[in-house]
Each structure stands twice: as structure tokens, then as C-alpha cells.
Amino acid sequence: MKYAHRESEIIGQGLLPKQDWKQGDVHWRAEIARTNELIELDDDQAEAARSDFADVLDLLESPIEQVALLHMLGRNYAPIRSEAPLFARAMTALPEEWPLSSPIIIVPQVDIGRYRVDFMVHLRNGLRFAVECDGAEFHDAAADTLRDVSLFRKNHLRLLRATGGEIFESPLWTNGVRKMVFTICGFRDEYGR
């Protein structure tokens, strides 16, 4: 895999080193996430997450999406942390048979009518929601709001947005993903929320 040179560019809220990134390359921030920021994984689970990441790498359209996917793969989606860990899987499409021990499947770059969402998160119960990664270069707040309303009204699709700054700053932005999974599934977390 190619790692490009670093200069300066604005992504999300912060000034980050620039690279000549093209689809299929691994951005240097994603490489850091891949090695250091998989926050709840043991070694075997981390290896499975890296494998899932490699399988969908060519579908990802930005460095922000790479880091976001790795963070989402690095979370435990069991409603209570003392339960057996349940981790997401990333796939290029929803499989006919659901993988064991995976409460959610993340599929990147899904077309919904005339729109495309960065990630569709499918839950075992058949429900789903979208995750959008908003880099400053590719998103317009007013247009995104209209798009969100259209996706919700026409497709009854819940949508979670995260800024590039939130995604690059910390894997803890995925608390919103975890909360959305619990809300849709009717789970309560270990604190009864």
C-alpha cells in the first residue's frame, strides 16, 4: 500500500498533514487508527477488523471514511460490557447469512435513491441507519440538511453525522454509533440509559 508525503491541508476542524491520497491508498491517520486506536479489541478481534477493513478499502472515498470505519469496527456492541463482546463486521454488501457474533454489519458507499451514504449500518433485527462523515472539502451544511430530510422522509432512514474533526480527534465519536444501535434495538446500556 502507498503512503504519500505530508504537507498541510485542512480536513474537518483541524490542520492536518497533506498527502496525495487516492482511493485505495491508506491514509497515514487511518494507519494510526488501524494500529493504535482499536479501542476495545483483543489481538484476534483486531486482526479480524483489519481484514474487514482491507476487504472494503477500495470502496472508501476519503481518509475520513477510512478512520471512521476502523473506529466503528473497534467498538463492542454488547448492551452490557460484562457480556460476551459483540463486534461489527464490514462487508461490501449485506450477506445472505448473518455472521455469528456480529450484531451489526457496516456496508460502505450505499446508494439510496439519488443519494449515496458513506456507511449503512445494518442491525441483526433487519433495521438500519446511515453514518455520514463530513469532511470540510466535500460537504455543504445547507445541502446536507436538505439531503438528510429527504433521506428520512422518503426512506425512514435515521442518520448519524460526524465531522472530520470529531473522527480524526478520537475514536470516542463512535459513542453516537453505539447509542444509535442501542436505541434502534431497544437496548439499555450498563447505566440503564
CSV table of C-alpha atoms in Angstrom, one decimal, residues 12-170:
chain,number,residue,atom,x,y,z
A,12,GLY,CA,-12.7,18.8,9.3
A,13,GLN,CA,-11.8,21.2,12.1
A,14,GLY,CA,-8.1,20.8,12.2
A,15,LEU,CA,-4.9,21.4,10.3
A,16,LEU,CA,-3.5,18.0,9.2
A,17,PRO,CA,-0.6,16.9,7.1
A,18,LYS,CA,-1.5,16.6,3.4
A,19,GLN,CA,-0.9,13.7,1.2
A,20,ASP,CA,-1.5,12.8,-2.4
A,21,TRP,CA,-4.3,10.4,-1.4
A,22,LYS,CA,-6.3,8.4,-3.9
A,23,GLN,CA,-9.0,5.9,-3.5
A,24,GLY,CA,-7.4,2.6,-2.3
A,25,ASP,CA,-4.5,4.2,-0.5
A,26,VAL,CA,-4.3,4.0,3.3
A,27,HIS,CA,-4.2,7.5,4.8
A,28,TRP,CA,-1.5,7.9,7.5
A,29,ARG,CA,-4.2,8.7,10.1
A,30,ALA,CA,-6.0,5.5,9.2
A,31,GLU,CA,-2.8,3.6,9.7
A,32,ILE,CA,-2.5,5.1,13.2
A,33,ALA,CA,-6.2,4.1,13.9
A,34,ARG,CA,-5.5,0.6,12.5
A,35,THR,CA,-2.7,0.0,14.9
A,36,ASN,CA,-3.3,2.1,18.0
A,37,GLU,CA,-7.0,3.2,18.3
A,38,LEU,CA,-9.0,0.0,18.0
A,39,ILE,CA,-10.3,0.7,21.5
A,40,GLU,CA,-12.0,-2.4,22.7
A,41,LEU,CA,-10.4,-5.3,20.7
A,42,ASP,CA,-8.1,-8.1,21.7
A,43,ASP,CA,-5.5,-9.3,19.2
A,44,ASP,CA,-7.7,-11.8,17.3
A,45,GLN,CA,-10.6,-9.3,17.0
A,46,ALA,CA,-8.2,-6.6,15.9
A,47,GLU,CA,-6.9,-8.9,13.2
A,48,ALA,CA,-10.4,-9.6,12.0
A,49,ALA,CA,-11.2,-5.8,11.9
A,50,ARG,CA,-8.0,-5.2,9.8
A,51,SER,CA,-9.1,-8.0,7.4
A,52,ASP,CA,-12.6,-6.4,7.1
A,53,PHE,CA,-11.0,-3.0,6.5
A,54,ALA,CA,-8.8,-4.5,3.7
A,55,ASP,CA,-11.8,-6.1,2.1
A,56,VAL,CA,-13.7,-2.8,1.7
A,57,LEU,CA,-10.8,-0.4,1.3
A,58,ASP,CA,-11.4,0.2,-2.4
A,59,LEU,CA,-14.9,1.4,-1.7
A,60,LEU,CA,-13.9,4.1,0.7
A,61,GLU,CA,-13.8,7.5,-0.9
A,62,SER,CA,-11.8,9.6,1.7
A,63,PRO,CA,-9.3,9.3,4.5
A,64,ILE,CA,-12.1,10.3,7.0
A,65,GLU,CA,-14.1,7.3,5.9
A,66,GLN,CA,-11.1,5.0,6.5
A,67,VAL,CA,-10.5,6.3,10.0
A,68,ALA,CA,-14.3,6.2,10.8
A,69,LEU,CA,-14.6,2.6,9.6
A,70,LEU,CA,-11.7,1.4,11.8
A,71,HIS,CA,-13.2,3.2,14.8
A,72,MET,CA,-16.6,1.7,14.2
A,73,LEU,CA,-15.0,-1.8,13.9
A,74,GLY,CA,-13.2,-1.2,17.2
A,75,ARG,CA,-16.2,-1.0,19.4
A,76,ASN,CA,-18.1,-3.6,21.5
A,77,TYR,CA,-21.8,-3.5,20.6
A,78,ALA,CA,-23.0,-5.7,23.5
A,79,PRO,CA,-25.5,-3.8,25.5
A,80,ILE,CA,-23.7,-4.5,28.8
A,81,ARG,CA,-19.9,-4.6,28.8
A,82,SER,CA,-19.6,-7.6,31.0
A,83,GLU,CA,-21.4,-9.7,28.4
A,84,ALA,CA,-19.5,-11.5,25.7
A,85,PRO,CA,-18.2,-8.9,23.3
A,86,LEU,CA,-20.1,-8.3,20.0
A,87,PHE,CA,-18.2,-6.6,17.2
A,88,ALA,CA,-19.2,-5.1,13.9
A,89,ARG,CA,-18.2,-6.6,10.6
A,90,ALA,CA,-17.5,-4.6,7.4
A,91,MET,CA,-18.6,-6.0,4.1
A,92,THR,CA,-19.1,-4.9,0.6
A,93,ALA,CA,-22.8,-5.9,0.7
A,94,LEU,CA,-25.2,-7.5,3.1
A,95,PRO,CA,-24.6,-11.3,3.1
A,96,GLU,CA,-27.4,-13.8,2.7
A,97,GLU,CA,-26.4,-15.5,6.0
A,98,TRP,CA,-25.7,-13.2,9.0
A,99,PRO,CA,-22.2,-13.8,10.6
A,100,LEU,CA,-22.2,-15.3,14.1
A,101,SER,CA,-21.5,-12.9,17.0
A,102,SER,CA,-21.9,-9.8,14.8
A,103,PRO,CA,-24.7,-7.5,15.9
A,104,ILE,CA,-24.1,-5.1,13.1
A,105,ILE,CA,-22.7,-5.1,9.6
A,106,ILE,CA,-21.3,-1.9,8.1
A,107,VAL,CA,-21.5,-1.5,4.3
A,108,PRO,CA,-19.7,1.5,2.8
A,109,GLN,CA,-21.0,3.6,-0.1
A,110,VAL,CA,-24.6,2.6,-0.3
A,111,ASP,CA,-26.9,4.2,-2.9
A,112,ILE,CA,-30.3,5.3,-1.5
A,113,GLY,CA,-32.4,6.7,-4.3
A,114,ARG,CA,-30.5,9.6,-5.8
A,115,TYR,CA,-28.2,9.8,-2.8
A,116,ARG,CA,-25.2,7.8,-1.6
A,117,VAL,CA,-24.4,7.4,2.1
A,118,ASP,CA,-20.9,6.9,3.4
A,119,PHE,CA,-21.9,3.9,5.6
A,120,MET,CA,-25.1,1.9,6.0
A,121,VAL,CA,-25.2,0.1,9.4
A,122,HIS,CA,-27.4,-3.0,9.2
A,123,LEU,CA,-28.7,-4.5,12.5
A,124,ARG,CA,-29.4,-8.1,13.1
A,125,ASN,CA,-33.1,-7.3,13.6
A,126,GLY,CA,-33.4,-6.0,10.0
A,127,LEU,CA,-33.3,-2.3,10.8
A,128,ARG,CA,-30.6,0.1,9.6
A,129,PHE,CA,-29.2,3.6,9.8
A,130,ALA,CA,-26.7,5.6,7.9
A,131,VAL,CA,-23.5,7.2,9.1
A,132,GLU,CA,-22.1,10.3,7.2
A,133,CYS,CA,-18.5,11.5,7.6
A,134,ASP,CA,-18.4,15.3,6.9
A,135,GLY,CA,-15.0,16.5,5.7
A,136,ALA,CA,-14.8,20.2,5.0
A,137,GLU,CA,-13.8,19.7,1.4
A,138,PHE,CA,-16.8,17.6,0.3
A,139,HIS,CA,-19.8,18.8,2.4
A,140,ASP,CA,-22.1,21.8,2.4
A,141,ALA,CA,-24.2,22.2,5.6
A,142,ALA,CA,-27.3,23.6,3.9
A,143,ALA,CA,-27.3,20.9,1.1
A,144,ASP,CA,-26.6,18.2,3.7
A,145,THR,CA,-29.6,19.3,5.8
A,146,LEU,CA,-32.0,19.0,2.8
A,147,ARG,CA,-30.5,15.7,1.9
A,148,ASP,CA,-31.0,14.4,5.5
A,149,VAL,CA,-34.6,15.5,5.5
A,150,SER,CA,-35.2,13.7,2.1
A,151,LEU,CA,-33.5,10.5,3.3
A,152,PHE,CA,-35.5,10.4,6.5
A,153,ARG,CA,-38.9,11.3,4.9
A,154,LYS,CA,-38.7,9.1,1.8
A,155,ASN,CA,-36.8,6.2,3.3
A,156,HIS,CA,-37.5,6.4,7.0
A,157,LEU,CA,-33.7,6.3,7.5
A,158,ARG,CA,-32.1,7.6,10.6
A,159,LEU,CA,-28.8,9.4,10.0
A,160,LEU,CA,-25.8,10.0,12.2
A,161,ARG,CA,-23.3,12.7,11.1
A,162,ALA,CA,-19.8,13.1,12.4
A,163,THR,CA,-17.4,15.8,11.4
A,164,GLY,CA,-13.9,15.2,10.2
A,165,GLY,CA,-12.5,16.8,13.3
A,166,GLU,CA,-14.5,14.5,15.6
A,167,ILE,CA,-13.4,11.4,13.7
A,168,PHE,CA,-9.7,12.3,13.5
A,169,GLU,CA,-9.6,13.6,17.0
A,170,SER,CA,-10.8,10.5,18.9
